[in-house]
mmCIF file of C-alpha atoms in Angstrom:
data_model
loop_
_atom_site.group_PDB
_atom_site.id
_atom_site.type_symbol
_atom_site.label_atom_id
_atom_site.label_comp_id
_atom_site.label_asym_id
_atom_site.label_seq_id
_atom_site.Cartn_x
_atom_site.Cartn_y
_atom_site.Cartn_z
ATOM 1 C CA MET A 1 -20.073 -22.758 37.847
ATOM 2 C CA ASN A 2 -21.808 -21.680 34.808
ATOM 3 C CA LYS A 3 -20.070 -22.663 31.765
ATOM 4 C CA LYS A 4 -20.780 -19.465 29.966
ATOM 5 C CA TYR A 5 -19.085 -17.236 32.589
ATOM 6 C CA LEU A 6 -15.382 -17.562 31.909
ATOM 7 C CA MET A 7 -12.876 -18.241 34.019
ATOM 8 C CA MET A 8 -9.605 -16.182 33.585
ATOM 9 C CA THR A 9 -5.969 -17.706 33.918
ATOM 10 C CA GLY A 10 -3.088 -15.193 34.378
ATOM 11 C CA ILE A 11 -4.822 -12.163 35.715
ATOM 12 C CA SER A 12 -7.489 -12.349 38.309
ATOM 13 C CA LEU A 13 -11.276 -11.289 37.794
ATOM 14 C CA LEU A 14 -10.460 -8.057 39.945
ATOM 15 C CA THR A 15 -8.328 -6.661 37.162
ATOM 16 C CA LEU A 16 -11.277 -6.318 34.578
ATOM 17 C CA ALA A 17 -13.695 -6.118 37.320
ATOM 18 C CA LEU A 18 -12.117 -2.470 38.108
ATOM 19 C CA ALA A 19 -13.094 -1.334 34.778
ATOM 20 C CA ALA A 20 -16.733 -2.087 34.915
ATOM 21 C CA CYS A 21 -19.469 0.456 35.070
ATOM 22 C CA SER A 22 -22.115 0.723 37.995
ATOM 23 C CA ASN A 23 -25.822 1.391 37.487
ATOM 24 C CA PRO A 24 -26.003 2.460 33.940
ATOM 25 C CA THR A 25 -29.254 3.124 32.339
ATOM 26 C CA ALA A 26 -30.614 1.741 28.883
ATOM 27 C CA GLN A 27 -29.402 5.249 27.494
ATOM 28 C CA GLU A 28 -26.076 5.714 29.274
ATOM 29 C CA PRO A 29 -22.860 4.763 27.626
ATOM 30 C CA GLY A 30 -22.041 1.074 27.524
ATOM 31 C CA PRO A 31 -18.639 -0.609 27.970
ATOM 32 C CA ASP A 32 -16.889 1.757 25.329
ATOM 33 C CA THR A 33 -17.565 4.743 27.368
ATOM 34 C CA PRO A 34 -14.594 7.076 28.560
ATOM 35 C CA VAL A 35 -12.819 5.739 31.665
ATOM 36 C CA PRO A 36 -9.613 7.154 33.641
ATOM 37 C CA GLY A 37 -6.903 5.567 31.624
ATOM 38 C CA THR A 38 -3.893 3.710 32.990
ATOM 39 C CA SER A 39 -2.068 3.383 29.893
ATOM 40 C CA ASP A 40 1.807 3.774 29.993
ATOM 41 C CA ASN A 41 4.421 4.375 27.430
ATOM 42 C CA GLN A 42 6.442 1.281 28.114
ATOM 43 C CA THR A 43 8.867 0.032 25.658
ATOM 44 C CA GLU A 44 8.231 -3.105 23.322
ATOM 45 C CA GLN A 45 10.392 -5.546 25.434
ATOM 46 C CA SER A 46 8.632 -4.638 28.713
ATOM 47 C CA ALA A 47 5.388 -6.594 27.769
ATOM 48 C CA SER A 48 7.551 -9.809 27.385
ATOM 49 C CA GLU A 49 9.553 -9.200 30.538
ATOM 50 C CA GLU A 50 6.354 -9.146 32.591
ATOM 51 C CA GLN A 51 5.113 -12.130 31.113
ATOM 52 C CA LYS A 52 8.413 -14.017 32.108
ATOM 53 C CA GLU A 53 8.157 -12.684 35.795
ATOM 54 C CA GLU A 54 4.441 -14.153 35.524
ATOM 55 C CA GLY A 55 6.133 -17.690 34.576
ATOM 56 C CA ASN A 56 4.576 -17.546 31.350
ATOM 57 C CA THR A 57 7.269 -16.957 28.362
ATOM 58 C CA LEU A 58 5.512 -15.033 25.574
ATOM 59 C CA PRO A 59 6.072 -17.069 22.349
ATOM 60 C CA TYR A 60 6.075 -13.782 20.247
ATOM 61 C CA GLU A 61 8.522 -10.650 19.735
ATOM 62 C CA ILE A 62 6.859 -7.537 19.887
ATOM 63 C CA THR A 63 7.833 -4.425 17.795
ATOM 64 C CA THR A 64 5.948 -1.314 16.791
ATOM 65 C CA LEU A 65 5.074 -1.428 13.100
ATOM 66 C CA ALA A 66 3.753 2.237 12.720
ATOM 67 C CA ALA A 67 3.112 4.942 15.491
ATOM 68 C CA GLY A 68 1.263 8.223 15.466
ATOM 69 C CA LEU A 69 -1.726 7.132 13.870
ATOM 70 C CA ASN A 70 -5.242 8.592 13.980
ATOM 71 C CA VAL A 71 -7.592 6.194 15.315
ATOM 72 C CA PRO A 72 -6.854 3.088 13.027
ATOM 73 C CA TRP A 73 -9.771 0.612 12.880
ATOM 74 C CA GLU A 74 -9.217 -2.134 10.681
ATOM 75 C CA LEU A 75 -6.098 -3.721 8.903
ATOM 76 C CA ASP A 76 -6.202 -6.276 5.828
ATOM 77 C CA PHE A 77 -3.483 -7.494 3.574
ATOM 78 C CA LEU A 78 -2.793 -7.563 -0.044
ATOM 79 C CA PRO A 79 -1.489 -10.204 -1.772
ATOM 80 C CA ASP A 80 1.930 -8.580 -2.724
ATOM 81 C CA GLY A 81 2.759 -7.985 0.935
ATOM 82 C CA ARG A 82 1.349 -4.509 1.177
ATOM 83 C CA MET A 83 -1.363 -3.593 3.941
ATOM 84 C CA LEU A 84 -4.149 -1.456 4.053
ATOM 85 C CA PHE A 85 -5.708 0.217 7.136
ATOM 86 C CA THR A 86 -8.435 2.736 7.832
ATOM 87 C CA GLU A 87 -8.259 5.578 10.266
ATOM 88 C CA ARG A 88 -11.748 6.386 11.516
ATOM 89 C CA PRO A 89 -11.554 10.392 10.847
ATOM 90 C CA GLY A 90 -11.659 9.159 6.998
ATOM 91 C CA THR A 91 -8.462 8.057 5.436
ATOM 92 C CA LEU A 92 -7.504 4.641 3.906
ATOM 93 C CA ARG A 93 -3.723 4.318 4.539
ATOM 94 C CA MET A 94 -1.374 1.934 3.165
ATOM 95 C CA ILE A 95 1.891 -0.083 4.545
ATOM 96 C CA GLU A 96 4.584 -0.896 2.013
ATOM 97 C CA ASN A 97 8.082 -2.321 2.821
ATOM 98 C CA GLY A 98 7.307 -1.792 6.440
ATOM 99 C CA GLN A 99 6.699 1.942 6.288
ATOM 100 C CA VAL A 100 3.254 4.076 5.976
ATOM 101 C CA VAL A 101 3.096 5.661 2.844
ATOM 102 C CA GLU A 102 2.616 9.224 3.555
ATOM 103 C CA GLU A 103 -0.238 10.031 1.240
ATOM 104 C CA PRO A 104 -3.396 8.439 1.971
ATOM 105 C CA VAL A 105 -4.784 5.886 -0.290
ATOM 106 C CA LEU A 106 -8.054 7.617 -0.055
ATOM 107 C CA ALA A 107 -9.253 10.691 1.952
ATOM 108 C CA PHE A 108 -13.074 10.838 2.439
ATOM 109 C CA GLU A 109 -14.991 13.969 1.951
ATOM 110 C CA ALA A 110 -18.589 15.098 2.363
ATOM 111 C CA PRO A 111 -21.054 13.471 2.911
ATOM 112 C CA PHE A 112 -18.449 11.580 4.952
ATOM 113 C CA ALA A 113 -19.050 11.983 8.788
ATOM 114 C CA ASP A 114 -16.832 10.756 11.655
ATOM 115 C CA GLU A 115 -18.816 12.152 14.870
ATOM 116 C CA GLY A 116 -18.477 10.063 17.875
ATOM 117 C CA GLU A 117 -17.983 6.289 17.073
ATOM 118 C CA GLY A 118 -18.637 6.967 13.530
ATOM 119 C CA GLY A 119 -16.337 7.299 10.735
ATOM 120 C CA LEU A 120 -14.438 5.239 8.156
ATOM 121 C CA LEU A 121 -14.527 1.608 10.026
ATOM 122 C CA GLY A 122 -14.384 -1.714 8.506
ATOM 123 C CA LEU A 123 -12.048 -2.850 5.601
ATOM 124 C CA ALA A 124 -11.828 -6.038 3.486
ATOM 125 C CA VAL A 125 -9.776 -6.964 0.557
ATOM 126 C CA ASP A 126 -11.407 -9.205 -2.242
ATOM 127 C CA PRO A 127 -10.094 -12.763 -2.260
ATOM 128 C CA GLU A 128 -9.675 -12.291 -6.031
ATOM 129 C CA PHE A 129 -7.944 -8.976 -5.528
ATOM 130 C CA GLU A 130 -5.048 -9.834 -7.998
ATOM 131 C CA SER A 131 -7.663 -10.117 -11.017
ATOM 132 C CA ASN A 132 -10.156 -7.402 -10.020
ATOM 133 C CA GLN A 133 -8.272 -4.792 -7.297
ATOM 134 C CA TYR A 134 -11.340 -4.717 -5.250
ATOM 135 C CA VAL A 135 -11.358 -3.449 -1.710
ATOM 136 C CA TYR A 136 -14.391 -2.847 0.591
ATOM 137 C CA VAL A 137 -15.136 -0.360 3.303
ATOM 138 C CA TYR A 138 -17.734 0.540 5.865
ATOM 139 C CA HIS A 139 -18.186 4.216 6.733
ATOM 140 C CA SER A 140 -20.482 6.733 8.180
ATOM 141 C CA TYR A 141 -22.260 9.719 6.197
ATOM 142 C CA ARG A 142 -24.683 12.562 6.623
ATOM 143 C CA GLU A 143 -28.116 12.952 4.734
ATOM 144 C CA GLY A 144 -30.103 15.791 5.824
ATOM 145 C CA GLN A 145 -29.993 15.635 9.821
ATOM 146 C CA ASP A 146 -29.293 11.990 9.882
ATOM 147 C CA ILE A 147 -26.181 9.882 10.297
ATOM 148 C CA LEU A 148 -26.403 6.800 8.161
ATOM 149 C CA ASN A 149 -23.718 4.181 7.197
ATOM 150 C CA ARG A 150 -22.806 2.229 3.885
ATOM 151 C CA VAL A 151 -20.652 -0.447 2.120
ATOM 152 C CA LEU A 152 -18.370 0.785 -0.545
ATOM 153 C CA ARG A 153 -16.455 -1.002 -3.277
ATOM 154 C CA LEU A 154 -13.387 0.473 -3.970
ATOM 155 C CA LYS A 155 -10.785 0.097 -6.926
ATOM 156 C CA LEU A 156 -7.175 0.263 -5.981
ATOM 157 C CA THR A 157 -4.687 1.237 -8.508
ATOM 158 C CA GLY A 158 -1.042 1.475 -7.347
ATOM 159 C CA GLN A 159 -1.198 3.664 -4.229
ATOM 160 C CA GLU A 160 -4.549 5.223 -4.913
ATOM 161 C CA ALA A 161 -8.138 4.185 -4.853
ATOM 162 C CA THR A 162 -11.466 5.414 -6.117
ATOM 163 C CA ILE A 163 -14.980 4.732 -5.152
ATOM 164 C CA ASP A 164 -16.220 2.052 -7.522
ATOM 165 C CA LYS A 165 -19.642 1.171 -6.483
ATOM 166 C CA VAL A 166 -22.254 1.706 -3.397
ATOM 167 C CA LEU A 167 -23.035 -1.734 -2.523
ATOM 168 C CA LEU A 168 -25.308 -1.150 0.350
ATOM 169 C CA ALA A 169 -26.519 2.250 1.914
ATOM 170 C CA ASP A 170 -29.115 3.661 4.347
ATOM 171 C CA ILE A 171 -27.845 1.447 7.266
ATOM 172 C CA PRO A 172 -28.602 3.363 10.388
ATOM 173 C CA GLY A 173 -26.117 5.063 12.335
ATOM 174 C CA GLY A 174 -25.711 7.597 14.821
ATOM 175 C CA VAL A 175 -22.833 9.108 17.262
ATOM 176 C CA ASN A 176 -22.857 5.770 18.901
ATOM 177 C CA HIS A 177 -23.376 2.116 17.998
ATOM 178 C CA ASN A 178 -22.508 2.123 14.257
ATOM 179 C CA GLY A 179 -21.374 -1.455 14.361
ATOM 180 C CA GLY A 180 -18.774 -1.407 11.410
ATOM 181 C CA ARG A 181 -17.039 -4.765 11.082
ATOM 182 C CA LEU A 182 -16.713 -5.868 7.586
ATOM 183 C CA LYS A 183 -15.168 -9.494 6.604
ATOM 184 C CA ILE A 184 -15.475 -11.707 3.845
ATOM 185 C CA GLY A 185 -16.441 -15.337 4.921
ATOM 186 C CA PRO A 186 -15.451 -18.726 3.719
ATOM 187 C CA ASP A 187 -18.564 -18.712 1.207
ATOM 188 C CA GLY A 188 -17.060 -15.731 -0.575
ATOM 189 C CA MET A 189 -19.929 -13.278 0.868
ATOM 190 C CA LEU A 190 -19.673 -9.938 2.776
ATOM 191 C CA TYR A 191 -20.634 -10.065 6.348
ATOM 192 C CA ILE A 192 -21.163 -6.802 8.105
ATOM 193 C CA THR A 193 -22.117 -5.958 11.546
ATOM 194 C CA THR A 194 -24.309 -3.099 12.318
ATOM 195 C CA GLY A 195 -25.438 -1.223 15.715
ATOM 196 C CA GLU A 196 -28.791 -0.102 17.003
ATOM 197 C CA ARG A 197 -27.700 3.528 17.450
ATOM 198 C CA TYR A 198 -29.238 3.313 21.043
ATOM 199 C CA GLU A 199 -32.610 2.529 20.020
ATOM 200 C CA PRO A 200 -32.687 -1.129 21.372
ATOM 201 C CA ALA A 201 -36.219 -1.911 19.833
ATOM 202 C CA MET A 202 -34.411 -1.705 16.335
ATOM 203 C CA ALA A 203 -32.664 -4.803 16.853
ATOM 204 C CA GLN A 204 -35.704 -6.828 16.955
ATOM 205 C CA ASP A 205 -37.184 -5.228 13.767
ATOM 206 C CA GLU A 206 -36.403 -7.502 10.833
ATOM 207 C CA THR A 207 -37.257 -4.511 8.496
ATOM 208 C CA ILE A 208 -34.526 -2.418 9.768
ATOM 209 C CA LEU A 209 -30.728 -3.096 9.239
ATOM 210 C CA GLY A 210 -29.722 -1.754 12.497
ATOM 211 C CA GLY A 211 -28.808 -4.250 15.071
ATOM 212 C CA LYS A 212 -27.951 -6.984 12.842
ATOM 213 C CA ILE A 213 -25.348 -8.974 11.039
ATOM 214 C CA LEU A 214 -25.779 -8.533 7.266
ATOM 215 C CA ARG A 215 -24.650 -10.760 4.475
ATOM 216 C CA ILE A 216 -24.636 -9.845 0.896
ATOM 217 C CA HIS A 217 -22.797 -10.777 -2.317
ATOM 218 C CA ARG A 218 -19.658 -8.818 -3.194
ATOM 219 C CA ASP A 219 -21.509 -7.274 -5.951
ATOM 220 C CA GLY A 220 -23.963 -5.645 -3.464
ATOM 221 C CA SER A 221 -26.828 -8.164 -4.297
ATOM 222 C CA ILE A 222 -28.841 -10.159 -1.737
ATOM 223 C CA PRO A 223 -28.115 -13.897 -1.609
ATOM 224 C CA ASP A 224 -31.066 -16.296 -2.556
ATOM 225 C CA ASP A 225 -30.311 -18.416 0.884
ATOM 226 C CA ASN A 226 -30.493 -15.493 3.261
ATOM 227 C CA PRO A 227 -33.054 -16.166 5.897
ATOM 228 C CA ILE A 228 -35.398 -13.227 5.034
ATOM 229 C CA ASN A 229 -36.351 -12.967 1.309
ATOM 230 C CA ASP A 230 -34.760 -9.902 -0.453
ATOM 231 C CA SER A 231 -33.319 -8.721 2.666
ATOM 232 C CA ALA A 232 -29.437 -8.505 3.839
ATOM 233 C CA VAL A 233 -30.285 -9.606 7.343
ATOM 234 C CA TYR A 234 -28.521 -12.688 8.286
ATOM 235 C CA SER A 235 -29.009 -12.729 12.256
ATOM 236 C CA LEU A 236 -30.775 -10.107 14.452
ATOM 237 C CA GLY A 237 -31.021 -8.980 18.087
ATOM 238 C CA HIS A 238 -27.606 -7.568 18.408
ATOM 239 C CA ARG A 239 -26.700 -4.274 20.268
ATOM 240 C CA ASN A 240 -23.148 -3.418 18.864
ATOM 241 C CA ALA A 241 -21.382 -6.227 17.492
ATOM 242 C CA GLN A 242 -17.783 -5.284 16.685
ATOM 243 C CA GLY A 243 -16.008 -8.649 15.862
ATOM 244 C CA LEU A 244 -16.402 -11.555 13.105
ATOM 245 C CA ALA A 245 -14.367 -14.462 12.834
ATOM 246 C CA TRP A 246 -14.714 -18.074 11.434
ATOM 247 C CA HIS A 247 -13.250 -21.103 13.089
ATOM 248 C CA PRO A 248 -10.648 -22.227 10.837
ATOM 249 C CA ASP A 249 -11.540 -25.984 10.952
ATOM 250 C CA THR A 250 -15.467 -26.056 11.256
ATOM 251 C CA GLY A 251 -16.099 -22.787 9.187
ATOM 252 C CA GLN A 252 -18.520 -21.668 12.101
ATOM 253 C CA LEU A 253 -19.037 -17.720 12.506
ATOM 254 C CA TYR A 254 -18.645 -16.226 15.826
ATOM 255 C CA SER A 255 -19.051 -12.500 16.661
ATOM 256 C CA SER A 256 -17.989 -10.216 19.694
ATOM 257 C CA GLU A 257 -20.441 -8.124 21.075
ATOM 258 C CA HIS A 258 -20.821 -5.243 23.710
ATOM 259 C CA GLY A 259 -23.151 -5.671 26.557
ATOM 260 C CA GLN A 260 -24.868 -2.590 27.929
ATOM 261 C CA SER A 261 -22.367 -2.281 30.819
ATOM 262 C CA ASN A 262 -20.946 -5.712 31.067
ATOM 263 C CA TYR A 263 -22.177 -9.064 30.152
ATOM 264 C CA ASP A 264 -20.135 -8.794 26.963
ATOM 265 C CA GLU A 265 -20.440 -11.805 24.717
ATOM 266 C CA LEU A 266 -19.126 -14.248 22.219
ATOM 267 C CA ASN A 267 -21.911 -15.676 20.100
ATOM 268 C CA VAL A 268 -21.935 -18.454 17.747
ATOM 269 C CA ILE A 269 -23.852 -16.945 14.627
ATOM 270 C CA GLU A 270 -26.471 -19.052 12.946
ATOM 271 C CA LYS A 271 -28.302 -17.919 10.035
ATOM 272 C CA GLY A 272 -31.729 -16.405 10.855
ATOM 273 C CA SER A 273 -31.035 -16.664 14.633
ATOM 274 C CA ASN A 274 -32.182 -13.883 17.028
ATOM 275 C CA TYR A 275 -29.708 -13.174 19.795
ATOM 276 C CA GLY A 276 -31.974 -11.166 22.036
ATOM 277 C CA TRP A 277 -31.012 -7.666 22.545
ATOM 278 C CA PRO A 278 -32.613 -5.917 24.168
ATOM 279 C CA LEU A 279 -34.959 -8.692 25.804
ATOM 280 C CA ILE A 280 -32.252 -10.885 27.178
ATOM 281 C CA GLU A 281 -28.585 -10.727 28.153
ATOM 282 C CA GLY A 282 -26.144 -12.963 29.910
ATOM 283 C CA ASP A 283 -27.373 -16.285 31.022
ATOM 284 C CA GLU A 284 -31.150 -15.047 30.411
ATOM 285 C CA GLU A 285 -33.287 -17.198 28.038
ATOM 286 C CA GLU A 286 -36.340 -16.480 26.062
ATOM 287 C CA GLU A 287 -38.108 -18.845 23.496
ATOM 288 C CA GLY A 288 -36.974 -18.275 20.094
ATOM 289 C CA MET A 289 -33.615 -16.395 21.100
ATOM 290 C CA THR A 290 -30.099 -17.560 21.324
ATOM 291 C CA SER A 291 -27.934 -16.843 24.443
ATOM 292 C CA PRO A 292 -24.403 -16.074 24.167
ATOM 293 C CA LEU A 293 -21.682 -19.024 23.989
ATOM 294 C CA ILE A 294 -19.899 -17.278 26.587
ATOM 295 C CA HIS A 295 -19.982 -13.701 28.476
ATOM 296 C CA SER A 296 -18.146 -11.489 30.696
ATOM 297 C CA GLY A 297 -20.628 -11.875 33.724
ATOM 298 C CA THR A 298 -20.423 -8.507 35.747
ATOM 299 C CA ASP A 299 -16.883 -7.944 34.255
ATOM 300 C CA THR A 300 -16.261 -5.623 31.298
ATOM 301 C CA TRP A 301 -14.381 -6.649 28.152
ATOM 302 C CA ALA A 302 -15.843 -4.258 25.342
ATOM 303 C CA PRO A 303 -14.499 -6.930 22.757
ATOM 304 C CA SER A 304 -13.880 -5.475 19.255
ATOM 305 C CA GLY A 305 -12.114 -6.903 16.132
ATOM 306 C CA MET A 306 -11.101 -10.303 16.577
ATOM 307 C CA THR A 307 -9.618 -13.410 14.642
ATOM 308 C CA PHE A 308 -9.070 -17.296 14.939
ATOM 309 C CA ILE A 309 -5.291 -17.828 14.734
ATOM 310 C CA THR A 310 -4.738 -20.645 11.816
ATOM 311 C CA GLN A 311 -0.950 -21.111 12.550
ATOM 312 C CA GLY A 312 1.923 -20.435 15.050
ATOM 313 C CA PRO A 313 2.073 -20.688 19.018
ATOM 314 C CA TRP A 314 -1.605 -19.727 19.368
ATOM 315 C CA GLN A 315 -3.109 -21.827 16.561
ATOM 316 C CA ASN A 316 -6.975 -22.405 16.765
ATOM 317 C CA SER A 317 -7.163 -19.793 19.660
ATOM 318 C CA LEU A 318 -9.528 -16.961 19.318
ATOM 319 C CA ILE A 319 -7.969 -13.646 19.820
ATOM 320 C CA ALA A 320 -9.884 -10.230 20.541
ATOM 321 C CA GLY A 321 -8.926 -6.747 21.084
ATOM 322 C CA GLY A 322 -10.425 -5.333 24.427
ATOM 323 C CA LEU A 323 -11.206 -1.616 24.418
ATOM 324 C CA ARG A 324 -12.600 -0.662 27.670
ATOM 325 C CA GLY A 325 -10.981 -3.806 29.360
ATOM 326 C CA GLU A 326 -7.471 -2.367 27.754
ATOM 327 C CA ALA A 327 -6.370 -5.937 26.885
ATOM 328 C CA LEU A 328 -5.797 -8.447 24.288
ATOM 329 C CA LEU A 329 -8.333 -11.550 24.993
ATOM 330 C CA LYS A 330 -7.249 -15.082 24.366
ATOM 331 C CA PHE A 331 -10.274 -17.456 24.358
ATOM 332 C CA GLU A 332 -9.814 -21.257 24.422
ATOM 333 C CA LEU A 333 -12.490 -23.228 22.921
ATOM 334 C CA ASP A 334 -13.122 -26.998 22.590
ATOM 335 C CA GLU A 335 -11.701 -28.572 19.462
ATOM 336 C CA ASP A 336 -15.210 -28.208 17.730
ATOM 337 C CA GLY A 337 -15.254 -24.579 18.696
ATOM 338 C CA GLY A 338 -17.634 -25.163 21.640
ATOM 339 C CA ALA A 339 -17.186 -24.012 25.305
ATOM 340 C CA SER A 340 -16.070 -26.594 27.649
ATOM 341 C CA GLU A 341 -17.698 -26.900 31.223
ATOM 342 C CA GLU A 342 -15.040 -24.601 32.521
ATOM 343 C CA PRO A 343 -13.993 -22.248 29.506
ATOM 344 C CA SER A 344 -11.210 -20.045 30.050
ATOM 345 C CA LEU A 345 -9.913 -16.531 28.994
ATOM 346 C CA GLU A 346 -6.265 -15.364 29.281
ATOM 347 C CA VAL A 347 -6.101 -11.675 29.538
ATOM 348 C CA LEU A 348 -2.863 -10.453 28.009
ATOM 349 C CA PHE A 349 -0.997 -7.003 28.094
ATOM 350 C CA GLN A 350 -3.336 -5.627 30.716
ATOM 351 C CA SER A 351 -2.978 -1.892 30.119
ATOM 352 C CA GLU A 352 0.208 -2.231 28.392
ATOM 353 C CA TRP A 353 -0.878 -0.502 25.281
ATOM 354 C CA GLY A 354 -4.498 0.977 26.331
ATOM 355 C CA ARG A 355 -7.335 0.354 24.236
ATOM 356 C CA ILE A 356 -6.994 -2.480 21.536
ATOM 357 C CA ARG A 357 -9.553 -2.004 18.563
ATOM 358 C CA SER A 358 -8.516 -4.987 16.381
ATOM 359 C CA VAL A 359 -6.231 -7.900 15.892
ATOM 360 C CA SER A 360 -5.291 -9.497 12.418
ATOM 361 C CA GLU A 361 -3.297 -12.410 11.439
ATOM 362 C CA GLY A 362 -0.942 -11.732 8.735
ATOM 363 C CA PRO A 363 0.225 -14.301 6.003
ATOM 364 C CA ASP A 364 3.525 -14.702 7.842
ATOM 365 C CA ARG A 365 1.795 -15.752 10.895
ATOM 366 C CA THR A 366 2.602 -12.141 12.486
ATOM 367 C CA LEU A 367 -0.418 -10.730 14.518
ATOM 368 C CA TYR A 368 -1.166 -7.028 14.132
ATOM 369 C CA LEU A 369 -2.868 -5.163 16.981
ATOM 370 C CA LEU A 370 -4.369 -1.799 16.402
ATOM 371 C CA THR A 371 -4.603 0.623 19.484
ATOM 372 C CA SER A 372 -7.541 3.032 19.734
ATOM 373 C CA ASN A 373 -6.531 5.753 22.339
ATOM 374 C CA ARG A 374 -7.002 8.657 20.395
ATOM 375 C CA ASP A 375 -10.763 8.097 19.685
ATOM 376 C CA GLY A 376 -11.675 10.157 22.853
ATOM 377 C CA ARG A 377 -11.940 7.476 25.196
ATOM 378 C CA GLY A 378 -8.472 6.467 25.866
ATOM 379 C CA ASP A 379 -5.368 7.886 27.577
ATOM 380 C CA PRO A 380 -2.923 8.207 24.501
ATOM 381 C CA ALA A 381 0.680 7.656 25.136
ATOM 382 C CA GLU A 382 3.175 9.796 22.962
ATOM 383 C CA GLU A 383 3.334 7.329 20.137
ATOM 384 C CA ASP A 384 -0.069 6.452 19.975
ATOM 385 C CA ASP A 385 -2.061 5.428 17.953
ATOM 386 C CA ARG A 386 0.121 2.342 16.848
ATOM 387 C CA ILE A 387 0.094 -0.812 15.189
ATOM 388 C CA ILE A 388 1.737 -3.488 17.327
ATOM 389 C CA ALA A 389 3.401 -6.402 15.520
ATOM 390 C CA LEU A 390 3.527 -9.841 17.443
ATOM 391 C CA LYS A 391 5.904 -12.233 15.420
ATOM 392 C CA PRO A 392 6.259 -15.802 16.412
ATOM 393 C CA ALA A 393 9.569 -16.202 18.119
ATOM 394 C CA GLU A 394 12.121 -18.728 16.478
#
């Protein structure tokens, strides 16, 4: 068995195979495209009951933290227990004392743009928030006839935020493939995923910010040790990376990435490496290019936001949201973060909540899942979109 082609436990390969596309062209929508949904509106208890029927007692209690949201994209935590989350049509929202604050923290206006996959996407809270009140966001905007993306630094005061500084602009954007994940690494730097807006050759051009993972200081300046002098580019050859996560023990960076129609990827990110799009995918190899650590083969995950679990029942597991796969993806890697000879993937909550955009781990070990069923590609249930909380069972 090829070690990069994941074995799945709990649910058969056929389950995800049913979601795969057939014979797409390079310009046709990839794994994040509309398909007939199978989402239902089951109660929170049903997920745990189904796990028990399969002989796998879920070590988490499931509740809905918030409902009726407008395409939530990312969630992060403030030191005082409040949470912030983005809604793709352009609002930054707050959760305080377990309730969504009615008024947005910030509502974006023109030249903000939310066409297709664009809009208000990534979010990260500064690790020194208590002293500087900084929050970072990634959003799409219009400049003439072009859709671009940029990274902003916001200043949060109470329940309101203002734009403090544009850190990075002119990131190629479009109706599709805007990337948008924004994370602060163990080194204190901002890491940013960008898409190639359906122009595959862009991913191989070092002079263009699209189809890359970028790295900048939190003031917008370029780190001296970036692989390309005076460039934010950290790695290249990406199609539309949607997730970033660092191994809690090794500090190694990983990314999730959408394949063209399948061959979705989990990549180990090294500074200056080229991940091959559009020249290689799956197990294909090319000199000077890095193949994925593991991939979905002919199945479709459409993996999005992800995190390593640092504590609790699933400690050290890598958890990712699945969009077209409509599931939570639980990867098990070696102790050093590599892929074993027979790496495994447990597919959880298949079609339970529909499309899952992101998953975050809170300071109290609770996992927070953001659904993405009102993005034009899902089958929204009455309460969608939602933030689902998985709290470790006593």
